[in-house]
Short mmCIF file of C-alpha atoms in Angstrom, two decimals:
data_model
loop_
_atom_site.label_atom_id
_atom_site.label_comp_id
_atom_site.label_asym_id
_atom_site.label_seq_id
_atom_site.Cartn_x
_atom_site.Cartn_y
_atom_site.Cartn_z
CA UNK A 1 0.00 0.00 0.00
CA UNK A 2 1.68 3.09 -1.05
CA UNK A 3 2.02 5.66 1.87
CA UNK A 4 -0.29 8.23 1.05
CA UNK A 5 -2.90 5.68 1.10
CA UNK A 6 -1.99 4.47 4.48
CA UNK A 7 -2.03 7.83 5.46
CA UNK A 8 -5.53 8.77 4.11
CA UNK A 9 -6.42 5.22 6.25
CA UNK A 10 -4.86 6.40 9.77
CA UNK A 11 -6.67 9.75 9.55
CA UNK A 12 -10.03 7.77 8.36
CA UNK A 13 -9.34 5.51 11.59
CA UNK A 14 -8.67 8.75 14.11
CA UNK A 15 -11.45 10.54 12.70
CA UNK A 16 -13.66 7.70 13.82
CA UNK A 17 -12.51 7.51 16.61
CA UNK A 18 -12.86 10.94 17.92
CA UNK A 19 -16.35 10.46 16.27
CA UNK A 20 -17.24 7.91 18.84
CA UNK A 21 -15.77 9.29 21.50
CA UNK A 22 -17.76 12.77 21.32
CA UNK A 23 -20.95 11.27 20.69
CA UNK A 24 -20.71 8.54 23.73
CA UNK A 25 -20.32 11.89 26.07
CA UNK A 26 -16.12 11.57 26.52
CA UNK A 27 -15.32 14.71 27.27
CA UNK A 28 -14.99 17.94 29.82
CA UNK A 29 -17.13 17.35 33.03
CA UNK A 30 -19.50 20.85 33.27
CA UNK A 31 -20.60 20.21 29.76
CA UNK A 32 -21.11 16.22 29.35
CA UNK A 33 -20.64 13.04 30.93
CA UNK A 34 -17.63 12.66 33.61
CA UNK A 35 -16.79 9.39 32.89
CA UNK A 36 -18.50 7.39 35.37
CA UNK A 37 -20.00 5.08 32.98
CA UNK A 38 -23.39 7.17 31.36
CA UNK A 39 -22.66 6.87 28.02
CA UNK A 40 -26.18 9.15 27.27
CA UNK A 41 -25.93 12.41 26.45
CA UNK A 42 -24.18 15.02 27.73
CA UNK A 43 -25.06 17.33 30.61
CA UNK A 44 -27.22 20.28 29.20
CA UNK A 45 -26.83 21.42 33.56
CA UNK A 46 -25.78 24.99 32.91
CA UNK A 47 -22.29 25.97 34.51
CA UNK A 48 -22.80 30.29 34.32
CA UNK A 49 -19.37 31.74 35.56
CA UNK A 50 -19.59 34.63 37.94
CA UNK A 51 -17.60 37.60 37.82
CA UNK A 52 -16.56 39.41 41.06
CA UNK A 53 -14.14 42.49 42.42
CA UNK A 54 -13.30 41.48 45.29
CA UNK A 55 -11.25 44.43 45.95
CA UNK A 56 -7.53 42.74 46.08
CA UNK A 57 -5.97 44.87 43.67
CA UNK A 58 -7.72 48.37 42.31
CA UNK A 59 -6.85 51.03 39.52
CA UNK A 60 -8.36 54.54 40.21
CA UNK A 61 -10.44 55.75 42.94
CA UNK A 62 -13.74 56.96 43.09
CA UNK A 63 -15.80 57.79 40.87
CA UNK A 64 -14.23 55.13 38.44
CA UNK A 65 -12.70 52.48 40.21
CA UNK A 66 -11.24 49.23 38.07
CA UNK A 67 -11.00 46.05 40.06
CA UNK A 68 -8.32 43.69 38.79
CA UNK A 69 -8.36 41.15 41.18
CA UNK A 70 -8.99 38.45 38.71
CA UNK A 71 -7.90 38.99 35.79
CA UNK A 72 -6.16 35.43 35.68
CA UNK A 73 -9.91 34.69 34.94
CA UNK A 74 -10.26 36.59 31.59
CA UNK A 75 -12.22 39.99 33.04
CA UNK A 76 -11.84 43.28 35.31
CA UNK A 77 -14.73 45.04 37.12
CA UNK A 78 -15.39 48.37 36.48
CA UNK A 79 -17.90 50.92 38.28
CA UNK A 80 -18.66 54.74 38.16
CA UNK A 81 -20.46 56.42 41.12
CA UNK A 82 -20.04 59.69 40.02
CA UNK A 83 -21.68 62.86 39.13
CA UNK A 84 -21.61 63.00 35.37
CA UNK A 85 -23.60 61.84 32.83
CA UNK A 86 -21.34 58.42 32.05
CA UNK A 87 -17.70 57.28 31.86
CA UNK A 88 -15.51 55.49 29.98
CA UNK A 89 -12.84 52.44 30.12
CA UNK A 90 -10.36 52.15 27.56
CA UNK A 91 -8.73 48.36 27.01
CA UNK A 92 -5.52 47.63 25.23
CA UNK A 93 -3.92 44.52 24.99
CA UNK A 94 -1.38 43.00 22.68
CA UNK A 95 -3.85 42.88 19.51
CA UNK A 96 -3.28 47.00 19.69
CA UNK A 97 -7.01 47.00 19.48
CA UNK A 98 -8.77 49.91 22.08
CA UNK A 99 -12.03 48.50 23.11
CA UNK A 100 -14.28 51.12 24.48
CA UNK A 101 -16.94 50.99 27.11
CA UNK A 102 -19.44 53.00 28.43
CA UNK A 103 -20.98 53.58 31.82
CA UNK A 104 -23.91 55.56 33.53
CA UNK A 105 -23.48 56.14 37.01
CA UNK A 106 -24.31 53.43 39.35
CA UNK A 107 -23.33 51.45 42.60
CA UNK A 108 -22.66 48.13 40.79
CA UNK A 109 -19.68 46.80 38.77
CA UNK A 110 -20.14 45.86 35.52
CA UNK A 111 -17.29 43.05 33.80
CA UNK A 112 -15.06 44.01 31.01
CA UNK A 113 -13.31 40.99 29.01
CA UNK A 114 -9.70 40.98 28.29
CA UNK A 115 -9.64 39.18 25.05
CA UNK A 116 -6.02 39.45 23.81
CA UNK A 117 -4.64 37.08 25.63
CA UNK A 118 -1.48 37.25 27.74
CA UNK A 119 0.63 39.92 28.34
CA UNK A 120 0.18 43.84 29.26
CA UNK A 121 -2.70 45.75 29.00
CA UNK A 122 -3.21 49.61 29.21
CA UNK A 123 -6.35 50.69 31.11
CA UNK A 124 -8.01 53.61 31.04
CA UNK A 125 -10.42 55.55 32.31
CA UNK A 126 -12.18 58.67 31.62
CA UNK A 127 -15.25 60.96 32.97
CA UNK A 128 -17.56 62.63 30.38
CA UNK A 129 -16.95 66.68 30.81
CA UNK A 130 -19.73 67.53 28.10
CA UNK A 131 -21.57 66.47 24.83
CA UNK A 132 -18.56 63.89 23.62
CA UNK A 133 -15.23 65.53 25.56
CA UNK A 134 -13.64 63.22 28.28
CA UNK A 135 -11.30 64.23 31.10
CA UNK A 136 -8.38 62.12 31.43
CA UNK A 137 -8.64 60.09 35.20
CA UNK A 138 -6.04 57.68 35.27
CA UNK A 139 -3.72 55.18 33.15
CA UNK A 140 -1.90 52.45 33.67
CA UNK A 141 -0.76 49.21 32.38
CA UNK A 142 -1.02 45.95 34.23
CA UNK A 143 0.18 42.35 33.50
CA UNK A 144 -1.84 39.27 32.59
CA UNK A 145 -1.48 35.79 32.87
CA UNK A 146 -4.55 33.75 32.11
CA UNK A 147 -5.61 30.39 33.97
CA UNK A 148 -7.09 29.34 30.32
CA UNK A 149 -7.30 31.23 27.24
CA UNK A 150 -11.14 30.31 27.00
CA UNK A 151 -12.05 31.98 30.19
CA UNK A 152 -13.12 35.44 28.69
CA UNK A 153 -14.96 33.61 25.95
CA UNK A 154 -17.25 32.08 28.88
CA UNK A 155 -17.68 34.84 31.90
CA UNK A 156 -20.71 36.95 31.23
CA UNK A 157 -19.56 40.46 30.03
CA UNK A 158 -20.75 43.59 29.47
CA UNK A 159 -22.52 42.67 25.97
CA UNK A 160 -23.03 38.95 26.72
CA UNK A 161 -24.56 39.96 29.80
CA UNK A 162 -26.54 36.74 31.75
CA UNK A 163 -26.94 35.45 35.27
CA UNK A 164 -27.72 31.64 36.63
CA UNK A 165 -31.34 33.03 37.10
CA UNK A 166 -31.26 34.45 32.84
CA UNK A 167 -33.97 32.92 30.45
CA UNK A 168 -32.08 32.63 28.32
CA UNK A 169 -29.24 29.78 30.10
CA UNK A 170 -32.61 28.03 31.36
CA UNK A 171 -34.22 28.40 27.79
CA UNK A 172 -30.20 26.60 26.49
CA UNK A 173 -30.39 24.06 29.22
CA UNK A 174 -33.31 23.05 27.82
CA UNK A 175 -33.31 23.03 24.29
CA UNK A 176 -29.88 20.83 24.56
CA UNK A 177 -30.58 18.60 26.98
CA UNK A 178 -30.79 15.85 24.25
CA UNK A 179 -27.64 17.36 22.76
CA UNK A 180 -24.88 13.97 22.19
CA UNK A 181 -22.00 16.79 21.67
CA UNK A 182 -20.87 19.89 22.21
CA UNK A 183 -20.92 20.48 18.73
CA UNK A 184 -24.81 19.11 18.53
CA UNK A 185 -25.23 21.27 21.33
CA UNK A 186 -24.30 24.27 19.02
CA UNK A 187 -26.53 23.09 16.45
CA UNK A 188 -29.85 22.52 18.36
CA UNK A 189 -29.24 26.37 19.80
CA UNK A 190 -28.99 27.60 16.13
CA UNK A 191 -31.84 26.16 15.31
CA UNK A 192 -33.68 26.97 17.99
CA UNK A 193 -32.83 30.72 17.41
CA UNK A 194 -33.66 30.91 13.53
CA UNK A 195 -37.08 29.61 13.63
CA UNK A 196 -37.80 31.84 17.05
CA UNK A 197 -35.96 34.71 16.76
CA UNK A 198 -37.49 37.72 13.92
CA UNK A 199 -35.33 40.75 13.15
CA UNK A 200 -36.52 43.97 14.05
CA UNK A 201 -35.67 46.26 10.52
CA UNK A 202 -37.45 49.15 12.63
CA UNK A 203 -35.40 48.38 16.06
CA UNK A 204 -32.17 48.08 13.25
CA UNK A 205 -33.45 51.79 11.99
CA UNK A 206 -33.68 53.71 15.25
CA UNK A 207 -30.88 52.09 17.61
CA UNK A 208 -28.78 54.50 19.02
CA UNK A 209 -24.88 54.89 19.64
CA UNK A 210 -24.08 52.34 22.65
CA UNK A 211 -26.72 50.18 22.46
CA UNK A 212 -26.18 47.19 24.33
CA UNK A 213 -28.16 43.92 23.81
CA UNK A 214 -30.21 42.57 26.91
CA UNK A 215 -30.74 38.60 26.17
CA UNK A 216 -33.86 37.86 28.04
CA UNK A 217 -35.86 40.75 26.23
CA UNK A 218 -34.39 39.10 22.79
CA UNK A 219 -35.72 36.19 23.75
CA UNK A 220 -38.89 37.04 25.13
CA UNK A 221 -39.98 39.36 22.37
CA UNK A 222 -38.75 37.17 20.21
CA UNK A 223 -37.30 40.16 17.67
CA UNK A 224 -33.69 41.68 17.51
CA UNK A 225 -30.94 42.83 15.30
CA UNK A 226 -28.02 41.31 14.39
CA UNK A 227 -26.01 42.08 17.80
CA UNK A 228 -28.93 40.44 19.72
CA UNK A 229 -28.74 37.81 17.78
CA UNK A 230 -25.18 37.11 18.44
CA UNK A 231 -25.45 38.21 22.21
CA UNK A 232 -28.20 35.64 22.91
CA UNK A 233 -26.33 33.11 20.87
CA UNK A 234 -23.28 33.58 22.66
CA UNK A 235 -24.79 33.63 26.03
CA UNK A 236 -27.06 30.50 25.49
CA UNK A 237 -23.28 28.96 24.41
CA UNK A 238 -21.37 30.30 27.03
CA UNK A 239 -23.82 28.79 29.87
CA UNK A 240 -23.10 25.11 28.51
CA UNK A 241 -19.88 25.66 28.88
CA UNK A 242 -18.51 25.84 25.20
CA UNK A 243 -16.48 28.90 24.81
CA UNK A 244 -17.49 31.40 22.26
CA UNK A 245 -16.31 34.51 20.66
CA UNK A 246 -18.51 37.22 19.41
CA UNK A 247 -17.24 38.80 17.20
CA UNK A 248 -18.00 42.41 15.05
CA UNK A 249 -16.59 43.64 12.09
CA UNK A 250 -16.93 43.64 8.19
CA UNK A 251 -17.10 41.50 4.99
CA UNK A 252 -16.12 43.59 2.10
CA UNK A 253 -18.23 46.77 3.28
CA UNK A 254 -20.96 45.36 5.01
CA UNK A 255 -21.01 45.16 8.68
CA UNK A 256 -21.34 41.78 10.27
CA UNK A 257 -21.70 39.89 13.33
CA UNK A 258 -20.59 36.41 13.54
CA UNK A 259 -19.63 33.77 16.00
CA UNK A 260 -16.74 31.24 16.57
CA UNK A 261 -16.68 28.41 19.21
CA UNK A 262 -14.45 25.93 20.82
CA UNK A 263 -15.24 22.11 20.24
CA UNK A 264 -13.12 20.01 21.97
CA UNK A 265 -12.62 17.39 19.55
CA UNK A 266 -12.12 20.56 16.42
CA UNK A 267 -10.44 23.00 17.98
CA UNK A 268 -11.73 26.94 16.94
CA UNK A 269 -14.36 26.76 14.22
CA UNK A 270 -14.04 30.63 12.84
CA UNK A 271 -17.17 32.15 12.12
CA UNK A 272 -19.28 29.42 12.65
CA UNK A 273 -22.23 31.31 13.20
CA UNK A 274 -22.65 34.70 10.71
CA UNK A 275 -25.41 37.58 11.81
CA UNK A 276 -25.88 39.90 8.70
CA UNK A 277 -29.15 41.86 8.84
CA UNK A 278 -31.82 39.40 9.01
CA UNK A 279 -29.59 36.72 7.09
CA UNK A 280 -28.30 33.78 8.94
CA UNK A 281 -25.46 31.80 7.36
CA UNK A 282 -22.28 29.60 7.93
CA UNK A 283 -23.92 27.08 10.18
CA UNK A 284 -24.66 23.62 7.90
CA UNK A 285 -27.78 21.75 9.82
CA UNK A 286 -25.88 18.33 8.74
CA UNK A 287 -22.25 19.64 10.14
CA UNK A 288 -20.65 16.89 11.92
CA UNK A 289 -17.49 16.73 13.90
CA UNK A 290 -14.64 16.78 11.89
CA UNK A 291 -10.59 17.81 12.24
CA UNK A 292 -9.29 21.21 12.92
CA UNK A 293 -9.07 23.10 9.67
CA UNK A 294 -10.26 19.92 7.43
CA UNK A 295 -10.90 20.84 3.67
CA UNK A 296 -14.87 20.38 4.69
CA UNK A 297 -14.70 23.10 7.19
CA UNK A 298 -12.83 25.31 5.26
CA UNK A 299 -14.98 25.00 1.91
CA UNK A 300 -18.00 25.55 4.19
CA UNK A 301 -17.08 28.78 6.01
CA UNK A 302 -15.08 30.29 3.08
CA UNK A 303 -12.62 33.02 2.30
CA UNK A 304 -11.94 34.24 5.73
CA UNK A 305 -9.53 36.61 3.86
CA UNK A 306 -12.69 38.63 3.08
CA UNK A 307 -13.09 39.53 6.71
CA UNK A 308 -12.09 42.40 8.47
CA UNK A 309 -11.86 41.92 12.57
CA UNK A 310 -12.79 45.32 14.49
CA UNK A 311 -13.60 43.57 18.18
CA UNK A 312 -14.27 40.64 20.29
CA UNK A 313 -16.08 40.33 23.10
#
């Protein structure tokens, strides 16, 4: 047998293999079986993450204080008691991309995701003077060191914002509680969303600057745009325990919305999920579990040359 056929055999033999495994519920406990001997499916019990400033280690002082006393865990806190109309956090990591983030005044923290990774990031923080002028408050850099690198992809954040007590990780738990996979977990959410889930052309009309997506009222009034879409998605996601990016930017000159997540068995699937006006694509109802970067998964998602990257959250 020549070796490029033997080849082509072993990788026929390992892809079944992983196949089995991932459907008889082998894998991470907190998102299917532990290995005690249920081979059913996995565990659609949602594990929700919860963010906290405990006040080890601080940046600023009142009004805008930054807690970063876990930011092995992927987040900071931030809150603004003060007397203007809102504030702003500025976040730079090693991507050199400066995410920016909004606050109105209030007596509870509110988590911020550090997405690049390891290594520094520059925070800072500013206090609205008037109309769009900011004062300068602080600035500093810190260093980070994550205990995973899919721990900001699964804490609740300021625009995946959910709790243990959210619809919509009772609504996931649900809908995937006959889920074999991770990956069939992913699917069954999709296609929950699509056939419940209308987009709102007048809500898409009228939003304002800042808008921020609140999942429950997605899901409850069943209507969105495109960021609620991927906010809900995400959040539904995140609550089972499979980390997932949301992430904004453009094809060509259209703005889009799409969605990558972790499966264990795959690795990243990029842009798994796509959010473009009231158009859903990229997610094949027959996709099965296949290798990291096989020639199925990259005919199906495409030219990801095409895409331009503006944030993650």
């Amino acid at each position: 047998m020549k070796p490029k056929y033997i080849l082509k055999y072993l990788f026929t033999v390992v892809l079944i293999f992983i196949l089995f495994f991932s459907i008889s519920g082998c894998s991470r406990s907190g998102s299917s079986n532990s290995g005690t001997g249920d081979l059913s499916a996995r565990s659609g019990t949602p594990n929700v993450l919860i963010p906290k400033a405990d006040n080890l280690s601080i940046i600023g002082s009142d009004p805008l204080i930054i807690d970063t006393s876990h930011t092995d865990q992927g987040y900071i806190m931030a809150k603004y008691n003060g007397n203007a109309s809102k504030a702003s956090v500025q976040i730079t990591g090693t991507d050199n991309i400066t995410y920016k983030y909004f606050f109105n005044p209030s007596d509870t923290f509110v988590s911020l995701p550090l997405t690049s990774g390891d290594g520094p990031y520059t925070i800072q923080g500013y206090e609205n003077i008037t109309g769009s002028q900011y004062a300068v408050l602080f600035k500093e850099t810190i260093q980070v060191s994550l205990a995973s690198e899919f721990l900001p992809f699964l804490y609740p954040n300021q625009y995946v914002s959910f709790t243990s007590d959210s619809l919509a990780v009772h609504t996931a738990s649900e809908i995937v509680k006959d889920a074999v996979s991770d990956l069939d977990a992913v699917k069954k959410i999709y296609h929950y969303i699509i056939k419940n889930i209308h987009y709102d052309s007048q809500k898409a009309q009228s939003v304002s600057i800042g808008y921020l997506p609140d999942v429950d009222t997605t899901l409850t009034t069943k209507s969105g745009i495109c960021f609620d879409y991927a906010a809900l998605t995400a959040a539904m996601l995140r609550s089972q325990s499979i980390p997932t990016k949301l992430e904004i930017g453009y094809a060509g000159d259209v703005y889009h919305a799409w969605i990558s997540v972790y499966i264990k068995e795959i690795g990243w699937i990029d842009k798994l999920i796509e959010f473009t006006g009231d158009a859903w694509t990229r997610m094949d109802p027959t996709f099965a579990s296949n290798n990291d970067n096989s020639k199925q998964i990259l005919n199906y998602i495409g030219d990801g040359s095409n895409y331009s990257l503006q944030y993650t959250r």
